[in-house]
Tab-separated table of C-alpha atoms in Angstrom:
chain	number	residue	atom	x	y	z
G	14	MET	CA	-47.926	-92.812	-45.235
G	15	PRO	CA	-45.771	-95.850	-43.545
G	16	LEU	CA	-45.118	-94.768	-39.441
G	17	ALA	CA	-41.721	-95.845	-37.075
G	18	PRO	CA	-40.779	-95.141	-34.205
G	19	ALA	CA	-38.967	-91.600	-33.573
G	20	ASN	CA	-35.224	-91.927	-32.804
G	21	GLN	CA	-33.237	-90.242	-30.143
G	22	SER	CA	-32.376	-86.838	-32.555
G	23	GLN	CA	-35.836	-86.179	-32.778
G	24	LEU	CA	-37.277	-86.166	-29.755
G	25	ILE	CA	-34.183	-84.519	-28.406
G	26	ARG	CA	-34.721	-81.573	-31.331
G	27	SER	CA	-38.750	-81.874	-30.002
G	28	SER	CA	-38.341	-81.270	-26.159
G	29	GLN	CA	-35.467	-78.433	-27.195
G	30	LYS	CA	-38.280	-76.593	-29.140
G	31	ASP	CA	-40.759	-77.249	-27.166
G	32	GLU	CA	-38.389	-75.443	-24.168
G	33	PHE	CA	-37.950	-72.560	-25.748
G	34	TYR	CA	-41.360	-71.483	-25.985
G	35	GLN	CA	-41.967	-72.327	-22.954
G	36	THR	CA	-38.798	-70.052	-21.539
G	37	PHE	CA	-40.665	-67.602	-24.311
G	38	LEU	CA	-44.102	-67.862	-22.620
G	39	ARG	CA	-42.679	-67.904	-18.918
G	40	ASN	CA	-40.430	-64.515	-19.233
G	41	ASN	CA	-43.683	-62.476	-21.043
G	42	ALA	CA	-45.578	-64.127	-17.785
G	43	ASN	CA	-43.525	-63.073	-15.373
G	44	GLU	CA	-42.952	-59.544	-17.195
G	45	THR	CA	-46.784	-58.531	-17.027
G	46	PHE	CA	-46.998	-60.008	-13.578
G	47	GLN	CA	-44.471	-58.101	-12.468
G	48	THR	CA	-45.321	-54.853	-13.952
G	49	LEU	CA	-49.024	-55.206	-12.645
G	50	ALA	CA	-48.216	-56.338	-9.117
G	51	GLY	CA	-44.394	-55.134	-8.410
G	52	SER	CA	-41.662	-56.797	-8.196
G	53	LYS	CA	-42.575	-58.291	-4.139
G	54	ARG	CA	-45.295	-59.972	-5.428
G	55	TRP	CA	-43.551	-61.473	-8.297
G	56	LEU	CA	-41.112	-62.510	-5.913
G	57	ASP	CA	-44.007	-64.899	-4.383
G	58	TRP	CA	-45.480	-65.697	-6.982
G	59	ARG	CA	-42.632	-66.725	-9.773
G	60	ARG	CA	-42.233	-70.214	-9.444
G	61	GLU	CA	-46.971	-70.339	-9.501
G	62	ILE	CA	-46.766	-68.122	-12.767
G	63	GLU	CA	-44.254	-70.628	-14.365
G	64	LEU	CA	-46.337	-73.370	-13.767
G	65	LEU	CA	-49.690	-71.890	-15.104
G	66	SER	CA	-47.592	-70.731	-18.363
G	67	ASP	CA	-46.585	-74.637	-18.556
G	68	LEU	CA	-50.315	-76.078	-17.541
G	69	ALA	CA	-51.355	-73.417	-20.248
G	70	TYR	CA	-48.729	-74.702	-23.074
G	71	TYR	CA	-49.726	-78.004	-22.692
G	72	GLY	CA	-52.914	-77.487	-22.146
G	73	LEU	CA	-53.615	-75.545	-25.577
G	74	THR	CA	-51.915	-78.376	-27.300
G	75	THR	CA	-50.720	-82.150	-25.671
G	76	PHE	CA	-54.511	-81.551	-23.590
G	77	SER	CA	-56.648	-80.551	-26.405
G	78	GLY	CA	-54.967	-83.177	-28.817
G	79	PHE	CA	-53.006	-80.974	-31.027
G	80	GLN	CA	-48.948	-81.261	-31.789
G	81	THR	CA	-47.109	-79.342	-29.726
G	82	LEU	CA	-44.754	-76.846	-31.697
G	83	GLY	CA	-41.315	-78.992	-31.562
G	84	GLU	CA	-43.831	-82.276	-32.524
G	85	GLU	CA	-44.898	-80.529	-35.097
G	86	TYR	CA	-41.346	-78.931	-36.174
G	87	VAL	CA	-39.828	-82.687	-36.266
G	88	ASN	CA	-43.340	-84.075	-37.524
G	89	ILE	CA	-43.751	-86.850	-35.042
G	90	VAL	CA	-46.842	-87.967	-33.536
G	91	GLN	CA	-48.268	-89.045	-29.990
G	92	VAL	CA	-49.288	-92.860	-29.752
G	93	ASP	CA	-50.583	-94.953	-26.994
G	94	PRO	CA	-48.494	-98.525	-25.378
G	95	THR	CA	-50.386	-100.338	-29.020
G	96	LYS	CA	-48.953	-98.142	-31.029
G	97	ARG	CA	-52.218	-97.404	-33.312
G	98	ARG	CA	-54.455	-94.616	-31.808
G	99	ILE	CA	-53.753	-91.553	-30.276
G	100	PRO	CA	-53.498	-91.346	-26.245
G	101	SER	CA	-56.801	-91.202	-25.102
G	102	ARG	CA	-57.599	-87.700	-22.804
G	103	ALA	CA	-57.226	-89.792	-19.377
G	104	ARG	CA	-53.517	-90.252	-20.532
G	105	ARG	CA	-52.688	-86.799	-22.016
G	106	SER	CA	-53.739	-85.321	-18.488
G	107	LEU	CA	-51.941	-87.262	-16.864
G	108	LEU	CA	-49.166	-86.848	-18.796
G	109	VAL	CA	-49.374	-83.007	-18.532
G	110	LEU	CA	-49.738	-82.730	-14.488
G	111	CYS	CA	-46.434	-85.334	-14.597
G	112	HIS	CA	-44.735	-83.169	-16.743
G	113	ALA	CA	-45.599	-79.813	-15.106
G	114	PHE	CA	-47.917	-80.035	-12.096
G	115	PHE	CA	-45.510	-82.551	-10.140
G	116	PRO	CA	-42.284	-81.888	-10.594
G	117	TYR	CA	-43.881	-78.119	-8.904
G	118	LEU	CA	-45.294	-80.028	-6.005
G	119	LEU	CA	-42.771	-82.205	-5.195
G	120	ASP	CA	-40.065	-79.270	-4.853
G	121	LYS	CA	-42.492	-77.150	-2.763
G	122	VAL	CA	-42.399	-80.398	-0.521
G	123	LEU	CA	-39.621	-81.195	0.403
G	124	MET	CA	-38.798	-77.717	0.893
G	125	CYS	CA	-41.512	-77.236	3.221
G	126	LEU	CA	-40.150	-80.593	5.028
G	127	GLU	CA	-36.350	-79.652	5.386
G	128	ASN	CA	-37.338	-76.043	6.875
G	129	GLU	CA	-39.599	-78.153	9.388
G	130	LEU	CA	-37.213	-80.338	10.400
G	131	GLU	CA	-34.375	-77.914	10.773
G	132	ALA	CA	-37.132	-75.024	12.588
G	133	GLY	CA	-33.923	-74.163	14.563
G	134	GLN	CA	-32.005	-72.316	12.720
G	135	GLU	CA	-33.970	-68.693	11.708
G	136	SER	CA	-32.647	-68.367	8.332
G	137	ALA	CA	-34.085	-70.930	7.080
G	138	GLY	CA	-38.174	-71.122	9.056
G	139	GLY	CA	-37.886	-67.230	8.241
G	140	VAL	CA	-38.204	-67.033	5.072
G	141	SER	CA	-41.389	-69.539	4.741
G	142	ARG	CA	-42.568	-68.525	7.530
G	143	ARG	CA	-43.067	-64.485	6.133
G	144	GLN	CA	-44.126	-65.677	3.015
G	145	ALA	CA	-46.802	-67.570	4.595
G	146	ALA	CA	-47.793	-64.899	6.939
G	147	SER	CA	-48.339	-63.140	3.207
G	148	TRP	CA	-50.532	-65.006	1.674
G	149	ARG	CA	-51.984	-67.471	4.239
G	150	TRP	CA	-54.302	-69.338	0.860
G	151	SER	CA	-50.967	-69.800	-1.139
G	152	LEU	CA	-50.291	-73.872	-1.194
G	153	GLU	CA	-46.552	-73.121	0.264
G	154	SER	CA	-49.069	-71.472	3.646
G	155	TRP	CA	-51.416	-74.954	3.072
G	156	LEU	CA	-48.100	-77.235	2.495
G	157	LYS	CA	-45.809	-75.917	5.364
G	158	LYS	CA	-48.859	-76.116	7.837
G	159	TRP	CA	-49.612	-79.539	6.837
G	160	MET	CA	-45.715	-80.126	7.394
G	161	GLN	CA	-46.079	-78.614	10.810
G	162	HIS	CA	-48.394	-81.198	12.160
G	163	ALA	CA	-46.675	-83.940	10.508
G	164	VAL	CA	-43.376	-83.239	12.023
G	165	GLY	CA	-44.983	-82.064	15.091
G	166	LEU	CA	-45.981	-85.862	15.693
G	167	LEU	CA	-41.967	-86.382	15.373
G	168	SER	CA	-40.008	-87.170	18.376
G	169	GLU	CA	-36.676	-84.922	18.592
G	170	PRO	CA	-34.038	-88.110	17.344
G	171	GLN	CA	-36.692	-88.547	15.002
G	172	ARG	CA	-36.013	-85.376	13.056
G	173	LYS	CA	-32.343	-85.307	12.919
G	174	ALA	CA	-32.881	-88.251	11.652
G	175	CYS	CA	-34.649	-87.555	9.093
G	176	VAL	CA	-32.282	-84.345	7.985
G	177	PRO	CA	-30.187	-86.471	6.477
G	178	VAL	CA	-33.009	-88.741	4.866
G	179	VAL	CA	-34.312	-85.422	3.347
G	180	PHE	CA	-30.972	-84.788	1.152
G	181	VAL	CA	-30.328	-88.283	-0.048
G	182	LEU	CA	-33.819	-87.595	-1.487
G	183	GLN	CA	-32.883	-84.716	-3.210
G	184	GLN	CA	-29.725	-86.161	-4.762
G	185	SER	CA	-32.178	-89.822	-5.523
G	186	LEU	CA	-34.468	-87.313	-7.725
G	187	THR	CA	-31.479	-85.759	-9.769
G	188	LEU	CA	-29.835	-89.427	-9.860
G	189	LEU	CA	-32.967	-90.487	-11.334
G	190	HIS	CA	-33.141	-88.376	-14.307
G	191	ARG	CA	-29.898	-88.438	-15.629
G	192	LEU	CA	-30.450	-92.421	-15.286
G	193	HIS	CA	-33.209	-91.970	-17.172
G	194	VAL	CA	-31.333	-89.574	-19.697
G	195	ALA	CA	-28.836	-91.907	-20.278
G	196	LEU	CA	-31.733	-95.098	-20.489
G	197	PHE	CA	-33.029	-93.128	-23.633
G	198	TYR	CA	-29.740	-92.671	-25.224
G	199	VAL	CA	-29.333	-96.942	-24.957
G	200	SER	CA	-33.213	-97.725	-25.931
G	201	GLY	CA	-34.468	-94.587	-27.590
G	202	SER	CA	-37.924	-94.224	-26.071
G	203	PHE	CA	-39.320	-92.104	-22.917
G	204	TYR	CA	-37.306	-88.761	-23.224
G	205	HIS	CA	-38.911	-87.203	-19.628
G	206	LEU	CA	-39.915	-89.921	-17.195
G	207	SER	CA	-43.691	-88.400	-17.377
G	208	LYS	CA	-44.215	-90.278	-20.835
G	209	ARG	CA	-42.772	-93.261	-19.324
G	210	ALA	CA	-45.182	-92.792	-16.428
G	211	ALA	CA	-48.641	-91.981	-18.811
G	212	GLY	CA	-47.477	-94.891	-21.308
G	213	ILE	CA	-47.033	-92.311	-24.292
G	214	SER	CA	-44.597	-92.639	-27.039
G	215	TYR	CA	-44.103	-91.373	-30.626
G	216	LEU	CA	-43.873	-92.135	-33.699
G	217	ARG	CA	-42.542	-90.277	-37.561
G	218	VAL	CA	-43.233	-90.497	-40.990
G	219	ILE	CA	-40.758	-92.839	-43.074
G	220	GLY	CA	-38.169	-90.272	-44.714
G	221	ARG	CA	-34.914	-89.577	-46.016
G	222	ASP	CA	-33.593	-87.981	-42.310
G	223	GLY	CA	-30.012	-90.294	-42.525
G	224	ASP	CA	-29.476	-93.605	-41.764
G	225	ASP	CA	-31.337	-94.610	-38.093
G	226	ALA	CA	-28.787	-97.432	-37.343
G	227	THR	CA	-26.111	-95.030	-37.590
G	228	ILE	CA	-27.701	-92.180	-35.452
G	229	SER	CA	-29.194	-95.549	-32.445
G	230	SER	CA	-25.285	-96.527	-32.475
G	231	SER	CA	-24.018	-93.268	-31.607
G	232	TYR	CA	-26.459	-92.739	-29.161
G	233	ARG	CA	-25.979	-96.295	-27.388
G	234	LEU	CA	-22.503	-94.747	-27.199
G	235	LEU	CA	-23.603	-92.116	-25.292
G	236	GLY	CA	-25.761	-93.554	-23.485
G	237	ALA	CA	-22.588	-96.234	-22.038
G	238	VAL	CA	-20.595	-93.074	-21.376
G	239	SER	CA	-23.812	-91.652	-19.475
G	240	LEU	CA	-23.932	-94.838	-16.933
G	241	LEU	CA	-20.000	-94.640	-16.188
G	242	GLN	CA	-20.027	-90.970	-15.440
G	243	LEU	CA	-23.267	-91.946	-13.122
G	244	LEU	CA	-21.402	-95.035	-12.073
G	245	ILE	CA	-18.460	-92.561	-10.951
G	246	THR	CA	-20.139	-90.072	-9.348
G	247	VAL	CA	-22.582	-91.836	-7.474
G	248	CYS	CA	-19.347	-93.707	-6.331
G	249	LEU	CA	-17.939	-90.424	-4.873
G	250	GLN	CA	-21.057	-89.251	-3.629
G	251	LEU	CA	-20.949	-92.245	-1.560
G	252	ASN	CA	-17.484	-91.157	-0.305
G	253	ASN	CA	-18.045	-88.241	0.917
G	254	PHE	CA	-20.846	-89.389	2.881
G	255	ARG	CA	-19.190	-91.875	4.363
G	256	GLN	CA	-16.150	-89.207	5.618
G	257	ARG	CA	-19.049	-87.075	6.724
G	258	GLN	CA	-20.111	-90.195	8.966
G	259	ARG	CA	-16.895	-90.751	10.088
G	260	ALA	CA	-16.588	-86.761	10.539
G	261	ARG	CA	-19.731	-86.928	13.192
G	262	GLN	CA	-18.818	-90.208	14.919
G	263	GLU	CA	-15.425	-88.579	15.868
G	264	TRP	CA	-16.821	-85.203	16.621
G	265	LYS	CA	-19.110	-86.546	19.205
G	266	LEU	CA	-16.718	-89.139	20.466
G	267	TYR	CA	-14.109	-86.289	21.180
G	268	ARG	CA	-17.436	-84.452	22.946
G	269	ASN	CA	-18.349	-87.425	25.158
G	270	LEU	CA	-14.722	-87.636	26.714
G	271	SER	CA	-14.540	-89.479	29.921
G	272	PRO	CA	-15.247	-87.064	32.974
G	273	GLN	CA	-11.508	-88.268	33.660
G	274	ARG	CA	-9.693	-87.160	30.931
G	275	THR	CA	-11.435	-84.098	31.111
G	276	GLN	CA	-10.821	-83.330	34.938
G	277	SER	CA	-7.377	-84.559	34.840
G	278	SER	CA	-6.208	-81.697	31.349
G	279	SER	CA	-8.040	-78.918	33.342
G	280	SER	CA	-6.600	-79.507	36.549
G	281	ARG	CA	-3.403	-79.226	34.160
G	282	ALA	CA	-4.666	-76.066	32.010
G	283	ALA	CA	-5.643	-74.422	36.237
G	284	ARG	CA	-1.585	-74.830	37.252
G	285	CYS	CA	0.911	-71.863	37.973
G	286	ILE	CA	3.792	-72.141	35.508
G	287	LEU	CA	5.936	-70.686	38.208
G	288	CYS	CA	5.243	-73.010	41.492
G	289	LEU	CA	3.736	-75.613	39.555
G	290	GLU	CA	0.641	-75.990	41.267
G	291	GLU	CA	-2.726	-74.882	41.056
G	292	ARG	CA	-3.221	-71.618	41.062
G	293	ARG	CA	-4.731	-69.542	43.573
G	294	HIS	CA	-6.266	-66.021	42.738
G	295	SER	CA	-5.707	-66.077	39.041
G	296	THR	CA	-3.962	-63.182	37.413
G	297	SER	CA	-3.604	-62.243	34.381
G	298	THR	CA	-1.053	-60.875	32.384
G	299	PRO	CA	-1.400	-58.252	30.048
G	300	CYS	CA	-0.163	-61.242	27.006
G	301	GLY	CA	-3.083	-63.259	28.926
G	302	HIS	CA	-0.909	-66.012	30.941
G	303	LEU	CA	-2.311	-66.761	33.495
G	304	PHE	CA	-0.625	-67.035	37.160
G	305	CYS	CA	-0.875	-67.042	41.293
G	306	TRP	CA	-1.358	-63.460	42.326
G	307	GLU	CA	1.804	-63.900	44.971
G	308	CYS	CA	3.839	-65.548	42.299
G	309	ILE	CA	3.984	-62.931	40.037
G	310	THR	CA	4.473	-60.252	42.063
G	311	GLU	CA	7.445	-61.823	43.951
G	312	TRP	CA	8.836	-63.045	40.405
G	313	CYS	CA	8.657	-58.913	39.796
G	314	ASN	CA	10.007	-57.597	43.278
G	315	THR	CA	13.155	-60.156	42.881
G	316	LYS	CA	13.781	-60.287	39.487
G	317	VAL	CA	12.857	-57.469	37.872
G	318	SER	CA	15.248	-54.154	38.028
G	319	PRO	CA	13.373	-51.138	39.618
G	320	ARG	CA	14.807	-49.125	37.226
G	321	SER	CA	12.372	-49.993	34.788
G	322	PRO	CA	8.241	-49.876	34.830
G	323	PRO	CA	6.901	-53.078	36.152
G	324	SER	CA	4.172	-53.360	33.213
G	325	GLN	CA	7.056	-53.047	30.554
G	326	ILE	CA	8.833	-55.861	31.963
G	327	ILE	CA	6.160	-58.020	32.553
G	328	LEU	CA	5.232	-57.330	29.037
G	329	PHE	CA	8.410	-58.049	28.170
G	330	LEU	CA	9.600	-60.760	29.964
G	331	ILE	CA	6.004	-63.014	31.038
G	332	CYS	CA	4.817	-62.689	27.035
G	333	CYS	CA	5.449	-65.555	24.937
G	334	ARG	CA	5.861	-63.369	21.440
G	335	PHE	CA	9.147	-61.128	22.238
G	336	SER	CA	10.680	-58.868	18.656
G	337	GLY	CA	12.913	-61.608	17.243
G	338	LYS	CA	15.296	-61.033	20.089
G	339	TYR	CA	15.917	-64.556	21.185
G	340	SER	CA	16.294	-67.755	19.941
G	341	GLU	CA	12.963	-70.360	19.749
G	342	GLU	CA	15.263	-72.692	22.097
G	343	THR	CA	14.459	-69.685	24.265
G	344	VAL	CA	11.028	-69.307	23.757
G	345	GLU	CA	10.192	-72.768	24.584
G	346	THR	CA	11.543	-73.370	27.975
G	347	PRO	CA	10.291	-69.911	29.569
G	348	PHE	CA	11.033	-69.312	33.296
G	349	THR	CA	13.578	-71.403	33.982
G	350	PRO	CA	16.582	-70.849	35.565
G	351	ASN	CA	18.676	-71.085	31.969
G	352	TYR	CA	15.675	-68.523	30.568
G	353	ILE	CA	16.615	-66.209	33.170
G	354	LYS	CA	20.329	-66.485	32.694
G	355	ILE	CA	20.217	-65.484	29.099
G	356	CYS	CA	17.664	-63.152	29.588
G	357	SER	CA	19.513	-61.016	32.044
G	358	GLU	CA	23.056	-61.483	29.751
G	359	GLU	CA	21.148	-60.154	26.881
G	360	ASN	CA	19.315	-57.376	28.932
G	361	PRO	CA	21.129	-55.016	30.921
G	362	VAL	CA	17.737	-54.208	33.362
G	363	PHE	CA	18.725	-57.307	35.330
């Protein structure tokens, strides 16, 4: 039978079919484990159960030399870089490890590294610490101990510098996957990074499945649009990163103000607005303003009618929040002669 390289549509349909059966196997394994071991242990081991399900699926198909259900569905076969032989057992083993185990391991390593670098946050370290205490022999516990030893060798500035590096690495992995998919749309080979790493491609039986030239041109257009979208996404993320860096630098500059400026601002804030001098025996009114004790008592004795309770007069005149009786110009200039004159004319307590 004549063979030809599989086109993009066949590889995508095969991958979708495999994902469907993998999801079916994961759901059944999760449901069985949750029924037998309980919800608490299932939450701790959910990722590991999914990993074992994927390893079982690809171990019974690809590693054993058989087609997966998706490959059988579209009638394609795996070949090595020579296009003449099926992949060796070593290549198939590398494919299974890169496709199922390596993403799990990389995610665990980045998560443990991020938690250790942000160990000052109790919420970040509490979950991993609790899981490690529950399952001391788990892979996550071993990775956490190894990360603790590695991060312990770093100084505090180095730890702070590594936090954005981990974030950039996580974002780069997502962008790398999108770039690889866009290149697949253009070239038509290696839909998964794991197959590119193992050097495994696909051949199909030539039949009446449609015009390959039309299919390839359509996917090339989709690949061009995907590359343009990826470029715009990268530009937006770089712009956001620069804005965050600029905001962080401005915040550091604000925190590292000169002592002279800080002292002058604090001295102005420590003045009494009645005598315009530094407060002596600071006294707070119910509205929160601060005065000298001598100034506020003398002002109440000379300016307030004895017919009104002092507490009500202080609340009424000293607080800047009046109940709509005075204009904004009056509120902006309290405790001036004009202000006292306006108040005395409109309020009969004077």
